[in-house]
Coordinates of C-alpha atoms in Angstrom, one line a residue:
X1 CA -1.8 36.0 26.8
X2 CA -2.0 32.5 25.2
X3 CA -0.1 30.1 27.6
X4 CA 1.7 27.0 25.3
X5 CA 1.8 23.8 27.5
X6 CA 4.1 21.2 26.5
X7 CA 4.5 18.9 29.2
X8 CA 6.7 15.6 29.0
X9 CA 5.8 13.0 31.8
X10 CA 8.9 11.5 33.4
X11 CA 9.4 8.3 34.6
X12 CA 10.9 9.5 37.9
X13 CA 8.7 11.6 39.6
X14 CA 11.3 13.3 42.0
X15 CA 13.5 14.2 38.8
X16 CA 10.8 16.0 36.7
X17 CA 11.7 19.6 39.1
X18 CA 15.0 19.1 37.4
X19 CA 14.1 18.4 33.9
X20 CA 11.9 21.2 33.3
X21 CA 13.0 24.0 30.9
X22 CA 10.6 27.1 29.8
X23 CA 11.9 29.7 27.0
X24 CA 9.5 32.7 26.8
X25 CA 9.2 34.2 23.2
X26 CA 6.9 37.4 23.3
X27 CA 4.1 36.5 24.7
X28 CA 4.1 32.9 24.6
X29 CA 5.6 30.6 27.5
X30 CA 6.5 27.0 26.6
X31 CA 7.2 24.3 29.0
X32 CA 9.0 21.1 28.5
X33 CA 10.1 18.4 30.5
X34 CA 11.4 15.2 29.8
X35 CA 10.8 11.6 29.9
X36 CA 15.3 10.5 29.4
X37 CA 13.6 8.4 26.4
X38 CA 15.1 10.9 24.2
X39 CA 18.2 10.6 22.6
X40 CA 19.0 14.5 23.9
X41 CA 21.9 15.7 24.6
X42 CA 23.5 19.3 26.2
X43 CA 23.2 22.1 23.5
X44 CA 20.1 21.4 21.7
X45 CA 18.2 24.6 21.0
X46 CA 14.3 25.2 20.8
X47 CA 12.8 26.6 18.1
X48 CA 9.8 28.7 18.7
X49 CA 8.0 30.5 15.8
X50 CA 11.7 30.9 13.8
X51 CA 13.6 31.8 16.8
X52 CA 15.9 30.1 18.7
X53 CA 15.8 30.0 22.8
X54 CA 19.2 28.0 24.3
X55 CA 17.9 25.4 26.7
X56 CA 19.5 25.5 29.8
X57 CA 19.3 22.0 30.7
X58 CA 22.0 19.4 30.6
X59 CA 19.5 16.8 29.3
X60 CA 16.7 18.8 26.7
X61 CA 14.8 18.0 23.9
X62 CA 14.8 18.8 20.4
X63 CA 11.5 20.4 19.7
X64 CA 10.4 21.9 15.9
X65 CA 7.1 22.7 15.3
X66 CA 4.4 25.3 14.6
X67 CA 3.2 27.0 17.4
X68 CA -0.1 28.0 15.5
X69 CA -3.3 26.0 16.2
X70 CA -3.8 26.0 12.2
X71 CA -0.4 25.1 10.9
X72 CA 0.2 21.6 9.7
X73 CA 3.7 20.7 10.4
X74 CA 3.4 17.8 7.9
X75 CA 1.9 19.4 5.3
X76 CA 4.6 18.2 2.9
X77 CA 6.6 14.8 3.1
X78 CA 9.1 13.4 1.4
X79 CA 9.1 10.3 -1.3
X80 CA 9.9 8.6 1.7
X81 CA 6.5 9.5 3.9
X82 CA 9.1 11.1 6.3
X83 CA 8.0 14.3 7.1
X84 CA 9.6 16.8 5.6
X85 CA 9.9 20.1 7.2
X86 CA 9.4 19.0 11.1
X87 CA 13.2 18.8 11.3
X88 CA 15.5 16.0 11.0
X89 CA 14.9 15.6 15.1
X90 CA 11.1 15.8 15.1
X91 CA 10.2 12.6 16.8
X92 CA 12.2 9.6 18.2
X93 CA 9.6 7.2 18.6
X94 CA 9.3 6.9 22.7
X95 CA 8.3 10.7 24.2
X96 CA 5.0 12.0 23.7
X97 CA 4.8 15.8 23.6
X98 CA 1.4 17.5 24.7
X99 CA 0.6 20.8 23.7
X100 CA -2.2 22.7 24.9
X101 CA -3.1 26.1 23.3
X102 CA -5.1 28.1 25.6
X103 CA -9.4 28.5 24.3
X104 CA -7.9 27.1 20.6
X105 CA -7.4 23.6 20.3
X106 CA -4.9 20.8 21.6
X107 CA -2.1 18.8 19.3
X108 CA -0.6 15.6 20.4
X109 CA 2.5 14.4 18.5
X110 CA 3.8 11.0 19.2
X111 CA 7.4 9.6 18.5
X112 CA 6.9 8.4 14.9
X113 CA 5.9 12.7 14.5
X114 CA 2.1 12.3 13.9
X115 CA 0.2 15.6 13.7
X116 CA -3.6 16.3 14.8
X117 CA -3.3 19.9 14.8
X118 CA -6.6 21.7 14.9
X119 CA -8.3 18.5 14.9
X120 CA -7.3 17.5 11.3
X121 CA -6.0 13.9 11.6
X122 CA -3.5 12.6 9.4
X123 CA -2.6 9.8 7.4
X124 CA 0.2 7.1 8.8
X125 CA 1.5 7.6 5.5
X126 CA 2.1 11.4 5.8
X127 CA 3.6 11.0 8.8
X128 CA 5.4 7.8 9.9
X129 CA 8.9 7.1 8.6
X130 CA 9.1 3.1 8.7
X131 CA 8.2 1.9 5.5
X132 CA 11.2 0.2 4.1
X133 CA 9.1 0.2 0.3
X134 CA 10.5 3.9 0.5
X135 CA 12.4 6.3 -1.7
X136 CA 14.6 6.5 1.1
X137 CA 16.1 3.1 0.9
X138 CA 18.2 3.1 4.7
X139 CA 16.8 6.6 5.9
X140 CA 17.7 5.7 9.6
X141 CA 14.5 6.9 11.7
X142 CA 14.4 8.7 14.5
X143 CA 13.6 5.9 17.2
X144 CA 13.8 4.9 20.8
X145 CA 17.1 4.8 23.0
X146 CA 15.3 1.0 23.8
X147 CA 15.6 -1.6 20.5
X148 CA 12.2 -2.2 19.2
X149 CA 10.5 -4.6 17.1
X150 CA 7.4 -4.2 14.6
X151 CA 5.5 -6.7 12.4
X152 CA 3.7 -5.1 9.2
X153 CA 1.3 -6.3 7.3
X154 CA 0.4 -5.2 3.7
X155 CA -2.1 -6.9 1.2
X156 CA -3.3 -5.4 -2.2
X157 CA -6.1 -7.5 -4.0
X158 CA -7.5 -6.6 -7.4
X159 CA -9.7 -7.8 -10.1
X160 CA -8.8 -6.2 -13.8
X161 CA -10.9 -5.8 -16.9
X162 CA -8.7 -6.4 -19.9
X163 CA -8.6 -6.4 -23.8
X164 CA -4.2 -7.2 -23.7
X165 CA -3.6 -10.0 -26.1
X166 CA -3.2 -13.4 -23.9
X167 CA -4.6 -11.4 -20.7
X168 CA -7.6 -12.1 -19.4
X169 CA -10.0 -10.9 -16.6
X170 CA -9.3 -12.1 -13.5
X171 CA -8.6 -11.9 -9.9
X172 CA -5.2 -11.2 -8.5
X173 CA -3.3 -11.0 -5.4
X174 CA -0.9 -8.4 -6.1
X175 CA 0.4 -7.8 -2.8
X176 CA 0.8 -10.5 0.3
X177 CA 3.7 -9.3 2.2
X178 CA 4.8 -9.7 6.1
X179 CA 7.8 -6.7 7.0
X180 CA 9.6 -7.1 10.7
X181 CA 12.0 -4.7 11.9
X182 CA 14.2 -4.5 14.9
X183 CA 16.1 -1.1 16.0
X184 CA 18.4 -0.1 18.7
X185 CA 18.5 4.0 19.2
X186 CA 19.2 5.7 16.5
X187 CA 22.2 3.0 15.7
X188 CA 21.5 0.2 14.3
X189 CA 18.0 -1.6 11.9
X190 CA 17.3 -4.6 10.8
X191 CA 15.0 -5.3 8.6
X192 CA 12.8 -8.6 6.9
X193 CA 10.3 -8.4 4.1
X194 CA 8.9 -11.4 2.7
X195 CA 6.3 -11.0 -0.1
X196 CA 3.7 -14.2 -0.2
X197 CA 2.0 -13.5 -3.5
X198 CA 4.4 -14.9 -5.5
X199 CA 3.8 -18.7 -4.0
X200 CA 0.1 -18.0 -5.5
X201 CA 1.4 -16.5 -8.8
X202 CA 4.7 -18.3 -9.7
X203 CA 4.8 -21.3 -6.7
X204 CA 8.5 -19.7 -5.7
X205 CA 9.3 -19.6 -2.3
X206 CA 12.9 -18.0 -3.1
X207 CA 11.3 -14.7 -5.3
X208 CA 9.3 -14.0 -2.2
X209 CA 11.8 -12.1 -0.8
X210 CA 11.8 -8.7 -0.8
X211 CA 14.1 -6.4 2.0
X212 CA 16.5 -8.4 4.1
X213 CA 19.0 -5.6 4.9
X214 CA 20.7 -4.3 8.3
X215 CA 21.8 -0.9 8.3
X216 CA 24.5 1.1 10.8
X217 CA 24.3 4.7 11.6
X218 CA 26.7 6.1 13.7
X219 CA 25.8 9.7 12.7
X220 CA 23.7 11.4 10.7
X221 CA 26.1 12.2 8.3
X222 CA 26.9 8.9 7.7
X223 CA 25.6 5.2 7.4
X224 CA 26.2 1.5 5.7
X225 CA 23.7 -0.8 5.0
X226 CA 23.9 -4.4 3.7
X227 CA 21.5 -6.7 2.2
X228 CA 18.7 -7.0 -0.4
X229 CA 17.2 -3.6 -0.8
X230 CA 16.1 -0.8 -3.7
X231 CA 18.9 1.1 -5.4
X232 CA 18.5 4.7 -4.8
X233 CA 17.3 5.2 -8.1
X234 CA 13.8 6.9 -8.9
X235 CA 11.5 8.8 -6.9
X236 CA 8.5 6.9 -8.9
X237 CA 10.1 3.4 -8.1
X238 CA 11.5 3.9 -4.1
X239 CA 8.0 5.9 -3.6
X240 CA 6.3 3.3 -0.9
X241 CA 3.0 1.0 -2.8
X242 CA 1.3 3.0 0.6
X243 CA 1.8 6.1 -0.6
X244 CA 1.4 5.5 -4.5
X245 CA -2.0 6.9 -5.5
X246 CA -2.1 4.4 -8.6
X247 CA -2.0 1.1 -9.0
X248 CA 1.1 0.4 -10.9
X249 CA 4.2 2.9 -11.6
X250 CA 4.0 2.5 -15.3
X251 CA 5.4 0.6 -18.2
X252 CA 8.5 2.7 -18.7
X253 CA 9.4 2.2 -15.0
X254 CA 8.9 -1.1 -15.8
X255 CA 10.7 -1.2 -18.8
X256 CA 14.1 0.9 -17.4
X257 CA 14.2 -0.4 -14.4
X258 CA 13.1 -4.0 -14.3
X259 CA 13.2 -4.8 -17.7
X260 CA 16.9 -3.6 -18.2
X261 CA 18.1 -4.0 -14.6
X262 CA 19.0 0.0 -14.0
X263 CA 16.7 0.0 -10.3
X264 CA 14.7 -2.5 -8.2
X265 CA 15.7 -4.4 -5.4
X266 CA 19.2 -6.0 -5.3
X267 CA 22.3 -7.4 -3.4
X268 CA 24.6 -4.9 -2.3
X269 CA 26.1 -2.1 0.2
X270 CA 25.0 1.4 0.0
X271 CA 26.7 4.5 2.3
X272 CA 24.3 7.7 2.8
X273 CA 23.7 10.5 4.9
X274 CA 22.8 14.1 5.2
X275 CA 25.2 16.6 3.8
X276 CA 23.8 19.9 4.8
X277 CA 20.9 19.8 7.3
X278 CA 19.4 23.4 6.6
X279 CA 17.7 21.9 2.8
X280 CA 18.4 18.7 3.3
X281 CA 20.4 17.5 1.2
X282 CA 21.2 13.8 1.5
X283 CA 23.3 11.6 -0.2
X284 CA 22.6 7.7 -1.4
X285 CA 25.5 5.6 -2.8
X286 CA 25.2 2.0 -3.9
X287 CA 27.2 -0.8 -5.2
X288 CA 25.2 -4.1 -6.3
X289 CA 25.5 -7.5 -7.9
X290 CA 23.3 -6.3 -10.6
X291 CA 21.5 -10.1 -10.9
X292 CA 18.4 -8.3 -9.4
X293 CA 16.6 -9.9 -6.0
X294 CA 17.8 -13.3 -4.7
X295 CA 20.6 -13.8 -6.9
X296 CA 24.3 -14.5 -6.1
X297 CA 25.6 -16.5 -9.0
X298 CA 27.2 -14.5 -11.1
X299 CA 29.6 -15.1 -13.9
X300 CA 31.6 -12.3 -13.6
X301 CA 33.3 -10.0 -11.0
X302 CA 31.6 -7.0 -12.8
X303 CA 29.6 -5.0 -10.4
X304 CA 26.5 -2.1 -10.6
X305 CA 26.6 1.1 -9.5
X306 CA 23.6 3.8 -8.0
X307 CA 23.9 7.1 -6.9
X308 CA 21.5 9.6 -5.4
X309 CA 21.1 13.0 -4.1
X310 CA 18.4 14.7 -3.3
X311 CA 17.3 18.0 -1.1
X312 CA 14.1 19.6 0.9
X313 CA 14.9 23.7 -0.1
X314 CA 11.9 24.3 0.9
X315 CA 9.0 22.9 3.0
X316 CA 6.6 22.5 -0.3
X317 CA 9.2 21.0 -2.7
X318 CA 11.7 18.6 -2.8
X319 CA 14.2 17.4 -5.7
X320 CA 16.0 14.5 -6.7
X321 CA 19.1 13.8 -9.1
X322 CA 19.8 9.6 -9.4
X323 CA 22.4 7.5 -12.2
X324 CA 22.4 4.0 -12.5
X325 CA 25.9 1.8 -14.1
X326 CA 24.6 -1.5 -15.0
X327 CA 27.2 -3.9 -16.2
X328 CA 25.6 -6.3 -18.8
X329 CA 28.2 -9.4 -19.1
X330 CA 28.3 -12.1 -21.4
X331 CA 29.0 -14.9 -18.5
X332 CA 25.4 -13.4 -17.2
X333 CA 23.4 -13.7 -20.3
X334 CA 22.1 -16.6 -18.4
X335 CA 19.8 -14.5 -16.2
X336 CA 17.8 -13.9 -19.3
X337 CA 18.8 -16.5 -21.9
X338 CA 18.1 -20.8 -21.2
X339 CA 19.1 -22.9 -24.4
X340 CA 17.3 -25.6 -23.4
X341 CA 13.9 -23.4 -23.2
X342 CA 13.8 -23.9 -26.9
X343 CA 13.8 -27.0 -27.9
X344 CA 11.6 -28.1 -31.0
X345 CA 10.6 -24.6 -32.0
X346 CA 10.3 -24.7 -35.9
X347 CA 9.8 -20.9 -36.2
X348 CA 12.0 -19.1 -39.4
X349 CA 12.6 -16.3 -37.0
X350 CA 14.8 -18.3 -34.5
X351 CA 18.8 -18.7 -35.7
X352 CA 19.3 -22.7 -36.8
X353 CA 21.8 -23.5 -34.4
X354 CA 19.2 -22.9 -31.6
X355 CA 17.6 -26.1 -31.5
X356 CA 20.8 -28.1 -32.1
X357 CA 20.6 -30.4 -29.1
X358 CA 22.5 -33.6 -30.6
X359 CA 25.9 -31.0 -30.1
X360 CA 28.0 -32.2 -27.5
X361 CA 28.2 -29.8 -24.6
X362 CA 24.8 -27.8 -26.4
X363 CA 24.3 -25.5 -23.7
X364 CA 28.2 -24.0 -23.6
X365 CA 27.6 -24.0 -27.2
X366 CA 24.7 -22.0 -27.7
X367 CA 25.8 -19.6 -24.9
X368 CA 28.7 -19.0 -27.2
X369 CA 26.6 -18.4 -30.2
X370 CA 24.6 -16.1 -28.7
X371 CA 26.7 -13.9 -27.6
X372 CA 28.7 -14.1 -30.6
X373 CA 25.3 -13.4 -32.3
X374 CA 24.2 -10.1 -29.7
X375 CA 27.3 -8.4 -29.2
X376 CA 25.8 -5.2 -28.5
X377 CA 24.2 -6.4 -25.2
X378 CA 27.0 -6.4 -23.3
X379 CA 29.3 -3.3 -21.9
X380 CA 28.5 -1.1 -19.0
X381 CA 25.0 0.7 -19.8
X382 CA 23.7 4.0 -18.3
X383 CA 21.0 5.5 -17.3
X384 CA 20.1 9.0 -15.4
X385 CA 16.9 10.7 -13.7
X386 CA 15.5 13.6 -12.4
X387 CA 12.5 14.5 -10.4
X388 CA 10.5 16.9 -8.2
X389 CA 7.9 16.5 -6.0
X390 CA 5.5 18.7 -4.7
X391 CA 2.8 19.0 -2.0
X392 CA 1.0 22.0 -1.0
X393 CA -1.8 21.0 1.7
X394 CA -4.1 18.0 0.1
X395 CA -2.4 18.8 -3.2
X396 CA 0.3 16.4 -4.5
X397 CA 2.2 16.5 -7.6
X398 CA 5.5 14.8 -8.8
X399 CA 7.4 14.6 -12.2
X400 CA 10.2 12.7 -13.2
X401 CA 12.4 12.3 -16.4
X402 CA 14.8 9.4 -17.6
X403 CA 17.1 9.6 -20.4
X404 CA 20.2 6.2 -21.0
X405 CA 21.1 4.0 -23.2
X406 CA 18.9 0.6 -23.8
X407 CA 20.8 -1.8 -24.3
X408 CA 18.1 -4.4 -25.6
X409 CA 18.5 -2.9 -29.1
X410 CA 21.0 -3.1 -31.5
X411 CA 19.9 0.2 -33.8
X412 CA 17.7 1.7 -31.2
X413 CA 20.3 2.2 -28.2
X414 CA 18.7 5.0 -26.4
X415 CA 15.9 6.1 -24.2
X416 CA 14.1 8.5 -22.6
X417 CA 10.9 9.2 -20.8
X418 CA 9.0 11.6 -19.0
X419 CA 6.2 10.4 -15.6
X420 CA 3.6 13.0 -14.6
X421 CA 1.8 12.3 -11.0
X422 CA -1.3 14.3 -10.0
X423 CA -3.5 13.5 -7.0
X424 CA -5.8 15.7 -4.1
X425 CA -7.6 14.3 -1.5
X426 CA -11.1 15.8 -0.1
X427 CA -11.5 14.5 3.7
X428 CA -14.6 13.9 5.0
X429 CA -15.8 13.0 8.6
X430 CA -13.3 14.6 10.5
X431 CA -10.6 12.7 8.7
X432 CA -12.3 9.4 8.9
X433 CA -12.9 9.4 5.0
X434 CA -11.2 10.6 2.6
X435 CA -11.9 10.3 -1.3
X436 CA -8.7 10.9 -3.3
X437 CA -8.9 11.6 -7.5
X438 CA -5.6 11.0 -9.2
X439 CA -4.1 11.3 -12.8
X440 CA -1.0 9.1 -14.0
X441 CA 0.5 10.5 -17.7
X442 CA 3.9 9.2 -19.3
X443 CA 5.4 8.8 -22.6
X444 CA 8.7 6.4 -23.0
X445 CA 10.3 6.9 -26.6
X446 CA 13.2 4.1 -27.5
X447 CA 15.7 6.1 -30.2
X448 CA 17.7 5.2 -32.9
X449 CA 21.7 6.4 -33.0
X450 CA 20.1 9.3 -35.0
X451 CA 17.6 10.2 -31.9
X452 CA 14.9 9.5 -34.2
X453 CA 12.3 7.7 -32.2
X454 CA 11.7 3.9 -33.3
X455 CA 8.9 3.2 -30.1
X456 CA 6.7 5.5 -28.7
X457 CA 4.6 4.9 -26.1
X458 CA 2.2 6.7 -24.2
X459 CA 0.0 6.0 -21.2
X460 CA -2.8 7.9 -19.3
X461 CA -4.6 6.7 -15.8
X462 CA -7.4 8.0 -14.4
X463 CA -8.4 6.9 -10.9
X464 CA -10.2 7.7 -7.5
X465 CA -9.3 6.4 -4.2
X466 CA -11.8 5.9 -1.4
X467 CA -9.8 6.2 2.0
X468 CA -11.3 4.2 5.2
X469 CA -8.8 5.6 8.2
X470 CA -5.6 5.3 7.7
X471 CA -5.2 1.8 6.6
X472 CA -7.6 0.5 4.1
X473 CA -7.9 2.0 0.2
X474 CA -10.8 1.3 -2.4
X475 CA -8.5 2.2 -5.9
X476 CA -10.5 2.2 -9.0
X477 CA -8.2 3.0 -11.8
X478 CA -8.4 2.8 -16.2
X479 CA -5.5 2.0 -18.0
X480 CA -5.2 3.3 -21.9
X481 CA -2.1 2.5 -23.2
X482 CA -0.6 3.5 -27.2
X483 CA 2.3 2.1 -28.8
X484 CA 3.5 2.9 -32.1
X485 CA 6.4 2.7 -34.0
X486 CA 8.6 -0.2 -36.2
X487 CA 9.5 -2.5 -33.0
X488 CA 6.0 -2.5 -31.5
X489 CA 4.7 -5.0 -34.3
X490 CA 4.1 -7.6 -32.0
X491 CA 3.8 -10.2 -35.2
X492 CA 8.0 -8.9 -35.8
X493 CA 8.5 -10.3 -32.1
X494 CA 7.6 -14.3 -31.7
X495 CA 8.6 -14.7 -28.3
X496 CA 6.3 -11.7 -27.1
X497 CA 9.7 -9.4 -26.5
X498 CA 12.0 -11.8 -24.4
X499 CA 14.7 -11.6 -27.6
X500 CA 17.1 -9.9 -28.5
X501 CA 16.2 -6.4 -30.7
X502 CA 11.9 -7.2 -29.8
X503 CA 9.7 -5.0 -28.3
X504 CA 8.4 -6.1 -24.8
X505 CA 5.1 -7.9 -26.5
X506 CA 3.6 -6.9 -22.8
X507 CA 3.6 -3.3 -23.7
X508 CA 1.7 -3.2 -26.7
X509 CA -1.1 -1.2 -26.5
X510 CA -4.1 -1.8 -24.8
X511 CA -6.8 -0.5 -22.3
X512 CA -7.8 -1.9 -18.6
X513 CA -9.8 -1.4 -15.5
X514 CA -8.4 -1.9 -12.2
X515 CA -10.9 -2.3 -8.8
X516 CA -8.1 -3.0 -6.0
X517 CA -9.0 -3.2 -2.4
X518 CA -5.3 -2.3 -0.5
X519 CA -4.5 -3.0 3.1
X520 CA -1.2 -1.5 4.9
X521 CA -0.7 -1.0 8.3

């Protein structure tokens, strides 16, 4: 008979007689004590190879794993990195479980539910559920009755080959960020991201910031965060930079949800929780400024909206459903429009009254003129998703499809586009090494009123990651990138997109190579 062992130490000696539980299931025994570090409480159940055993305890814990030596409990994971298919009570960041199969192997699985079943080690990023980069924006994790702190570190460096108009080859700090946390229990998280690059790129202290939220969960069902954070919008864009096997996310990501303000970080309140805990299904909920990170002057009382739900039916797949409101106001043109940043242009293509700085009061008056002139940039603008992930072992897949209105064109008003994501990894000394081949594939088409496409763009991105641990990536990735169509003229668009009715100029086509060296912790 094979004998189970799971043995929690407690920090009271003369209590552990009274905190020790065994359910027998067949032929296998398990044993568990533990620790109090546990947010447990009376009525828990154990669940041993599908069945349940009641625990008899008054103080148990919530245990949900395989109790084969070859399973991987965290073979599949969630945009997030939070394992999906351990159960929502899998780890909470103080115990340490030990279990001990008999002539086989042994497994040690701490709080933040890593997994070295059979010896395989896995990643930090399949397994820990504390990166606040995640498509989970305010998943609440499953931590220690004690508050705790953590400091994080992340830096992505690369050098990139180009042949883009006005781009040239060159070095790059992409990535320079510093993220503390602090949580109590299971309660309440508070969290601080500051991103560094930008005082190299842009010399702005202010855009540095990147997550300053704090978030309240009182039950699972249900919790409020405030702050600067991601919209629940995307699985692509709220997928941690950790866990992203390319480089970049792709110019029509860029393009939807930067570009035109439907995702990205902003200033807001957002409710979500878990609906129905047998497939998961959460819920995300968001209400936001809609200026994007950092800003709080606004013109208006007008307000975004993002919604999100998404569900785990089974342990291989998960799928996602997101819409985004973005309120596009005339008192905000602002964010995107300066009068004064064109003085003494002499170009045809710019309206007369543009340059007309002897006018009393010019910049109220070209404000007005402009939006007299774009009319069709205002309004509330829409945009919806849907995705699916998939992850079977080493293999990793996920799709994703947008389709809304864009509101930077007056006879092209709609979009759509479709993201493919394809990736395996091959481990190599024990887990040590691991090299990691990966295809990126997306089309973005920009439609007339007809849906007859006026832009089409297409991108492909070959790559191969070289893993060192857990921690450090080599990322080798080729860009090739095709636009067609009657607004990609980049000669019809003199100020390289940032106009009214122009094609982004930054998205014409072209072809790069990316070497990145990446560091998270």
């Amino acid at each position: 008979m094979l004998l189970f062992s799971a043995v929690i130490s407690a920090q009271d000696a003369s209590l552990k007689a009274d905190m020790v539980d065994e359910v027998t299931d067949g032929n296998t025994t398990i044993t568990v004590s533990d620790t109090g570090e546990s947010p447990a409480t009376a009525g828990q159940r154990t669940e041993i190879n599908g069945t349940d055993a009641a625990s008899e305890t008054t103080d148990t814990m919530a245990i949900s794993a395989a109790t084969e030596a070859d399973s991987d409990a965290t073979s599949v994971a969630s945009p997030s990195g939070t394992p999906l298919g351990t159960g929502e009570e899998a780890g909470d960041g103080a115990a340490a479980v030990t279990v001990k199969v008999t002539g086989k192997s042994s497994a040690t699985v701490d709080g933040a539910g890593a997994d070295k079943a059979s010896g395989k080690s896995l990643s930090r990023a399949d397994t820990a559920s504390d990166e606040t980069d995640d498509a989970r924006p305010g998943f609440f994790r499953k931590l220690a009755k004690k508050s705790k702190s953590t400091v994080k570190a992340r830096v992505f460096g690369y050098y990139k080959f180009s042949d883009q108009a006005g781009d040239h080859n060159q070095f790059k700090l992409d990535v320079a960020r510093i993220n503390f946390s602090y949580s109590s229990g299971r309660t309440l998280e508070a969290v601080l991201e500051y991103d560094f690059s930008n005082l190299v790129d842009e010399d702005d202290v202010k855009d540095g910031l990147r997550d300053a939220y704090v978030r309240l969960e009182p039950i699972r069902a249900f919790g409020i965060q405030l702050g600067q954070f991601k919209k629940p919008f995307s699985r692509l864009e709220l997928m941690s930079r950790k866990r992203l096997p390319t480089i970049t996310r792709g110019e029509s990501n860029e393009y939807a949800l930067e570009f035109l303000h439907y995702g990205g970080r902003d200033i807001g309140a957002m409710v979500s929780g878990r609906l129905i805990k047998k497939i998961k299904l959460d819920y995300y909920a968001g209400i936001f400024n809609g200026a994007g990170t950092d800003n709080v002057d606004l013109g208006s009382n007008s307000l975004d909206y993002a919604f999100r739900v998404e569900s785990k039916p089974v342990k291989w797949l998960d799928v996602g459903v997101a819409a985004s409101i973005h309120n596009v106001r005339e008192d905000d043109y602002s964010e995107f429009f300066d009068p004064y940043a064109y003085e003494n242009l002499t170009d045809d293509d710019f309206p007369v009254w543009l340059n007309n700085t002897m006018i009393p009061n010019y910049g109220e008056y070209a404000m007005a003129r402009f939006a007299d002139a774009y009319p069709w940039l205002s309004g509330k603008q829409w945009l919806i998703e849907m995705d699916t992930g998939l992850k079977l072992g080493d293999f990793e897949a996920s799709l994703e499809t947008m389709l809304g209105e864009n509101w930077w064109f007056k006879d092209a008003p709609y979009l759509w586009s479709v993201t493919g994501l394809l990736s395996y990894k091959f481990p190599f000394f024990g887990g040590a090494m691991a090299v990691e081949p990966a295809l990126f594939a997306e089309m973005l088409y920009i439609e007339d009123r007809d849906w007859t496409w006026r832009v089409r763009m297409m991108q492909l991105t070959p790559g191969v990651n070289v893993h060192f641990g857990d921690n450090v990536r080599l990322m080798i990735h080729g860009q090739l990138v095709r636009t067609t169509g009657v607004e990609a003229d980049i000669d019809e668009a003199p100020l390289a997109g940032f106009w009214p009715g122009e094609w982004p100029g930054s998205f014409s086509g072209y072809k790069n190579l990316f070497i990145q060296l990446a560091f998270a912790n």
